[in-house]
Short mmCIF file of C-alpha atoms in Angstrom, two decimals:
data_model
loop_
_atom_site.label_atom_id
_atom_site.label_comp_id
_atom_site.label_asym_id
_atom_site.label_seq_id
_atom_site.Cartn_x
_atom_site.Cartn_y
_atom_site.Cartn_z
CA TRP Q 1320 -98.58 142.61 51.75
CA TRP Q 1321 -101.25 142.46 54.46
CA TRP Q 1322 -104.75 141.32 53.64
CA TRP Q 1323 -107.83 143.34 54.62
CA LEU Q 1324 -111.45 142.35 55.30
CA SER Q 1325 -113.02 143.38 52.00
CA GLY Q 1326 -110.03 141.88 50.18
CA ILE Q 1327 -110.48 138.57 52.00
CA LYS Q 1328 -114.13 138.49 50.95
CA SER Q 1329 -113.14 139.12 47.35
CA HIS Q 1330 -110.49 136.38 47.60
CA ILE Q 1331 -113.10 133.85 48.75
CA GLN Q 1332 -115.43 134.87 45.92
CA ALA Q 1333 -112.59 134.45 43.42
CA LEU Q 1334 -111.87 131.00 44.87
CA ASP Q 1335 -115.50 130.06 44.34
CA VAL Q 1336 -115.28 130.97 40.66
CA LEU Q 1337 -111.96 129.10 40.24
CA HIS Q 1338 -113.41 125.92 41.71
CA ARG Q 1339 -116.44 126.20 39.46
CA CYS Q 1340 -114.01 126.41 36.56
CA MET Q 1341 -112.34 123.19 37.71
CA ASP Q 1342 -115.70 121.42 37.96
CA TYR Q 1343 -116.62 122.57 34.47
CA VAL Q 1344 -113.28 121.41 33.04
CA GLN Q 1345 -113.77 117.95 34.53
CA GLN Q 1346 -117.30 117.54 33.17
CA GLN Q 1347 -116.55 118.98 29.73
CA ILE Q 1348 -113.45 116.85 29.13
CA LYS Q 1349 -115.42 113.79 30.21
CA LEU Q 1350 -118.22 114.67 27.78
CA ASP Q 1351 -115.83 115.31 24.91
CA ILE Q 1352 -113.96 112.03 25.47
CA SER Q 1353 -117.24 110.08 25.57
CA GLN Q 1354 -118.25 111.62 22.23
CA LYS Q 1355 -114.83 110.93 20.66
CA TRP Q 1356 -114.21 114.66 20.41
CA PHE Q 1357 -110.79 115.47 21.81
CA SER Q 1358 -110.52 118.98 23.21
CA ASP Q 1359 -107.10 120.57 23.25
CA GLU Q 1360 -105.29 122.64 25.86
CA TYR Q 1361 -106.24 125.90 24.21
CA ASP Q 1362 -109.93 124.92 24.18
CA VAL Q 1363 -109.84 124.32 27.92
CA GLN Q 1364 -107.97 127.57 28.53
CA GLN Q 1365 -110.62 129.51 26.63
CA TRP Q 1366 -113.48 127.79 28.49
CA ILE Q 1367 -111.91 129.00 31.72
CA MET Q 1368 -111.23 132.52 30.49
CA ASN Q 1369 -114.88 132.82 29.40
CA ILE Q 1370 -116.14 131.69 32.81
CA LEU Q 1371 -113.88 134.23 34.52
CA SER Q 1372 -115.16 137.02 32.30
CA GLU Q 1373 -118.80 136.04 32.81
CA ASN Q 1374 -118.27 136.23 36.58
CA TRP Q 1375 -116.64 139.67 36.53
CA MET Q 1376 -113.15 138.33 37.19
CA GLU Q 1377 -109.88 139.39 35.60
CA THR Q 1378 -106.38 137.96 35.32
CA ASN Q 1379 -102.97 139.20 34.28
CA HIS Q 1380 -102.37 136.32 31.86
CA PRO Q 1381 -104.31 133.44 30.31
CA CYS Q 1382 -104.26 130.36 32.52
CA ILE Q 1383 -102.05 127.30 32.12
CA VAL Q 1384 -103.51 124.06 30.78
CA ALA Q 1385 -100.93 121.39 29.97
CA VAL Q 1386 -100.91 117.68 29.17
CA ASN Q 1387 -97.84 115.47 29.39
CA PRO Q 1388 -95.14 115.99 28.22
CA ASN Q 1389 -96.00 119.72 27.83
CA ASN Q 1390 -96.63 119.88 31.56
CA ALA Q 1391 -92.99 118.93 32.19
CA ASN Q 1392 -92.05 122.40 30.92
CA PRO Q 1393 -92.52 124.98 33.73
CA HIS Q 1394 -92.74 127.83 31.20
CA TYR Q 1395 -95.39 126.26 28.97
CA PHE Q 1396 -98.82 127.69 28.29
CA PRO Q 1397 -101.06 126.95 25.30
CA THR Q 1398 -101.85 129.31 22.45
CA GLN Q 1399 -104.06 128.92 19.41
CA ASP Q 1400 -100.98 127.90 17.41
CA ARG Q 1401 -99.30 125.81 20.12
CA THR Q 1402 -101.61 123.30 21.74
CA SER Q 1403 -102.02 119.55 22.23
CA HIS Q 1404 -105.16 117.43 22.29
CA ILE Q 1405 -106.32 115.86 25.55
CA ARG Q 1406 -106.60 112.11 25.12
CA VAL Q 1407 -107.09 109.00 27.21
CA TRP Q 1408 -104.14 108.31 29.57
CA ASN Q 1409 -103.13 111.98 29.62
CA LEU Q 1410 -102.17 113.74 32.85
CA VAL Q 1411 -103.64 117.24 32.73
CA MET Q 1412 -102.50 120.17 34.86
CA VAL Q 1413 -104.73 123.25 35.21
CA ASP Q 1414 -103.28 126.34 36.93
CA ILE Q 1415 -105.72 129.26 37.18
CA TRP Q 1416 -105.75 132.57 39.01
CA CYS Q 1417 -108.05 135.59 39.09
CA ARG Q 1418 -109.33 138.55 41.08
CA GLN Q 1419 -112.50 140.61 41.04
CA LYS Q 1420 -112.55 143.62 38.74
CA ASN Q 1421 -112.10 146.25 41.43
CA THR Q 1422 -109.17 148.00 43.08
CA ASP Q 1423 -109.85 146.46 46.51
CA SER Q 1424 -109.64 142.81 45.46
CA ILE Q 1425 -107.15 140.03 46.29
CA TYR Q 1426 -106.14 137.30 43.87
CA ALA Q 1427 -106.90 133.60 44.27
CA ASP Q 1428 -104.51 131.08 42.70
CA ILE Q 1429 -104.94 127.29 42.56
CA THR Q 1430 -103.62 124.31 40.59
CA TRP Q 1431 -105.42 121.00 40.13
CA MET Q 1432 -104.36 117.77 38.49
CA PHE Q 1433 -106.58 115.52 36.34
CA PHE Q 1434 -105.96 112.16 34.71
CA VAL Q 1435 -107.98 110.89 31.75
CA GLY Q 1436 -108.40 107.24 32.66
CA SER Q 1437 -109.67 104.90 35.35
CA THR Q 1438 -106.39 104.20 37.20
CA LEU Q 1439 -103.30 106.29 37.79
CA PRO Q 1440 -99.95 104.95 36.54
CA ASP Q 1441 -97.73 103.92 39.47
CA GLU Q 1442 -95.16 106.63 38.72
CA VAL Q 1443 -97.80 109.35 38.77
CA GLN Q 1444 -99.39 108.04 41.98
CA THR Q 1445 -96.00 107.89 43.71
CA ALA Q 1446 -95.17 111.48 42.77
CA TRP Q 1447 -98.61 112.70 43.88
CA ASN Q 1448 -98.32 110.93 47.23
CA SER Q 1449 -95.01 112.67 47.84
CA LEU Q 1450 -96.39 116.10 46.94
CA LYS Q 1451 -99.42 115.61 49.15
CA LYS Q 1452 -97.26 114.49 52.06
CA ALA Q 1453 -95.02 117.56 51.67
CA ARG Q 1454 -98.01 119.89 51.42
CA ASP Q 1455 -99.79 118.47 54.47
CA LEU Q 1456 -96.60 118.52 56.57
CA TRP Q 1457 -96.15 122.15 55.61
CA LEU Q 1458 -99.53 123.05 57.11
CA GLU Q 1459 -98.78 121.07 60.27
CA PHE Q 1460 -95.39 122.75 60.61
CA ILE Q 1461 -96.94 126.23 60.58
CA LYS Q 1462 -99.83 125.24 62.83
CA TYR Q 1463 -97.60 123.86 65.59
CA ASN Q 1464 -94.74 126.36 65.38
CA ILE Q 1465 -95.97 129.82 64.49
CA SER Q 1466 -97.52 130.59 67.89
CA THR Q 1467 -94.40 129.69 69.91
CA ASN Q 1468 -91.45 130.10 67.54
CA ILE Q 1469 -90.21 132.44 64.87
CA VAL Q 1470 -91.08 130.81 61.55
CA ARG Q 1471 -89.27 132.16 58.50
CA TRP Q 1472 -90.38 131.78 54.91
CA CYS Q 1473 -87.22 129.81 54.14
CA ASP Q 1474 -88.04 127.41 57.00
CA VAL Q 1475 -91.38 126.61 55.41
CA ASP Q 1476 -89.76 126.01 52.03
CA LYS Q 1477 -87.23 123.66 53.59
CA VAL Q 1478 -89.95 121.52 55.20
CA VAL Q 1479 -91.51 120.88 51.78
CA ARG Q 1480 -88.17 120.46 50.05
CA ASP Q 1481 -86.85 117.94 52.60
CA VAL Q 1482 -89.84 115.65 52.04
CA LEU Q 1483 -89.28 115.56 48.29
CA ILE Q 1484 -85.54 115.08 48.73
CA ASP Q 1485 -86.16 112.15 51.08
CA ASP Q 1486 -88.51 110.66 48.49
CA TRP Q 1487 -85.80 110.84 45.80
CA PHE Q 1488 -87.36 113.69 43.82
CA TRP Q 1489 -84.58 116.21 44.59
CA GLU Q 1490 -83.39 116.55 40.97
CA TYR Q 1491 -86.92 117.42 39.79
CA PHE Q 1492 -87.47 120.19 42.29
CA THR Q 1493 -85.56 123.32 41.33
CA HIS Q 1494 -87.33 126.48 42.46
CA ARG Q 1495 -89.21 128.04 45.37
CA THR Q 1496 -92.44 126.56 46.71
CA GLY Q 1497 -94.75 129.55 47.04
CA HIS Q 1498 -95.26 133.29 46.67
CA SER Q 1499 -97.02 136.23 48.25
CA ILE Q 1500 -100.52 137.06 47.05
CA GLN Q 1501 -102.34 140.36 47.34
CA HIS Q 1502 -103.80 142.65 44.65
CA GLU Q 1503 -101.21 141.07 42.33
CA ASP Q 1504 -101.00 137.30 41.93
CA HIS Q 1505 -97.22 137.18 42.45
CA ALA Q 1506 -96.92 140.06 44.88
CA GLU Q 1507 -93.43 141.53 45.02
CA TRP Q 1508 -92.68 140.98 48.70
CA VAL Q 1509 -91.81 137.72 50.37
CA ASN Q 1510 -91.62 134.21 48.95
CA ILE Q 1511 -91.49 130.69 50.36
CA ASP Q 1512 -87.90 130.23 49.36
CA SER Q 1513 -84.75 128.57 50.65
CA TYR Q 1514 -83.45 127.69 47.19
CA GLU Q 1515 -83.37 130.68 44.83
CA ILE Q 1516 -83.04 133.36 47.52
CA LEU Q 1517 -82.85 132.61 51.23
CA ASP Q 1518 -85.91 134.54 52.40
CA ASP Q 1519 -85.32 134.77 56.15
CA ARG Q 1520 -88.16 137.17 56.93
CA GLU Q 1521 -90.67 136.10 59.55
CA LEU Q 1522 -94.11 134.69 58.78
CA ILE Q 1523 -96.60 136.94 60.60
CA ASP Q 1524 -100.34 137.53 60.94
CA ASP Q 1525 -102.46 138.95 58.12
CA TRP Q 1526 -100.23 137.74 55.29
CA GLY Q 1527 -101.53 135.65 52.42
CA PHE Q 1528 -99.64 133.45 50.01
CA SER Q 1529 -99.72 130.31 47.89
CA ILE Q 1530 -98.14 126.99 48.69
CA GLU Q 1531 -97.28 125.01 45.56
CA PRO Q 1532 -94.89 122.07 45.79
CA TRP Q 1533 -94.23 120.55 42.40
CA ILE Q 1534 -92.23 117.91 40.54
CA TYR Q 1535 -90.99 118.32 36.96
CA ILE Q 1536 -89.77 115.13 35.30
CA PRO Q 1537 -88.45 116.14 31.84
CA GLN Q 1538 -90.21 114.56 28.86
CA LYS Q 1539 -92.67 112.84 31.20
CA PHE Q 1540 -94.86 115.10 33.32
CA TRP Q 1541 -95.15 118.18 35.47
CA MET Q 1542 -97.17 117.82 38.64
CA ARG Q 1543 -98.17 120.51 41.10
CA THR Q 1544 -100.62 121.03 43.92
CA GLU Q 1545 -101.40 124.63 44.79
CA PHE Q 1546 -103.71 126.43 47.19
CA ASP Q 1547 -103.80 129.72 49.09
CA VAL Q 1548 -103.24 130.35 52.79
CA TYR Q 1549 -103.95 133.30 55.07
CA ILE Q 1550 -102.36 133.66 58.52
CA GLU Q 1551 -104.87 134.85 61.13
CA GLY Q 1552 -104.34 134.69 64.88
CA ASN Q 1553 -101.21 132.59 64.41
CA GLU Q 1554 -103.24 130.00 62.51
CA PRO Q 1555 -103.03 129.08 58.82
CA ARG Q 1556 -106.45 129.45 57.22
CA VAL Q 1557 -107.42 127.78 53.96
CA PHE Q 1558 -110.75 129.09 52.69
CA TRP Q 1559 -111.61 126.21 50.35
CA PRO Q 1560 -111.07 122.43 50.35
CA ILE Q 1561 -107.67 121.33 49.07
CA GLN Q 1562 -107.44 118.75 46.29
CA SER Q 1563 -106.90 115.40 48.01
CA ASP Q 1564 -106.44 113.12 45.00
CA ILE Q 1565 -105.79 113.51 41.31
CA ILE Q 1566 -109.21 113.63 39.68
CA LEU Q 1567 -109.90 110.69 37.39
CA ILE Q 1568 -111.89 111.48 34.24
CA ASN Q 1569 -113.23 108.19 32.92
#
C-alpha cells in the first residue's frame, strides 16, 4: 500500500491528464449548449476515454458521467443504451480515474461537479458548502494531529461524517468516505471508514488514498468532491488544486 518515487511521478502525470479531461468537458458542454446541440452522458464519457487513450493512460472501467436525477444513484454509469442528455439547469457529476500503461504506475482518481446555468439552486449550494466544509476540516484534522497523535482511518471518516450529520445530511450519507490507492484504483487494504467497517488501523507515512465525501438525495441529485492525498513526513500532500466551487457552464 506504500507509494514509491516513480509511482508518485506517474500519479502526478495521471492527475495532469485527468484535469485536462475536466477542462475539455467544461468547454465542450459549453460549446454544445451554445449551438443547441445537447450532448449526453455517454458522449462525455467517450470524450474522456479517448483523451485517456491518446495520453497513454488506462482504466479498469469507463468513467462515471451523471446528470440529475441519475447522479442520485451511486451505482449509475452511462452506456450507449442508457444515457441522458445534458441540458440547461442540470447538475453534472464527472468521476474519472486512470493510471499510466506500465506496471510501476499509481492511479489518480478525482470527481468534479458542474452546473449548466448561471446560478446554483439554493439546495445545491447548501449541499456543496457542507461537503467543502467537511473536506477542508478533514485536511486540517490530519495536518494538526498526525505528527503528535495516533490517527486512525476511522477517525478521519468520523470527522467528515460529523460535519454532514451536524448539517442535517445524515440520512443521505451511507457509506465510507475514501479508499486506498496504489496500482489499483480501489486498492484492497485500508479505507477511510467508520460506517461500513470500523477501520482502526493507523494512518502512516507513504500511504496514498482518496477523500470523497458525498451526499445522495434520492430522485434529486448526487454530489461528491474527490481528490487524492499522499502522507509524507507526517504531512498530507495534495499534488493538484482541489475544486473550490461547482463549475458553472453558462
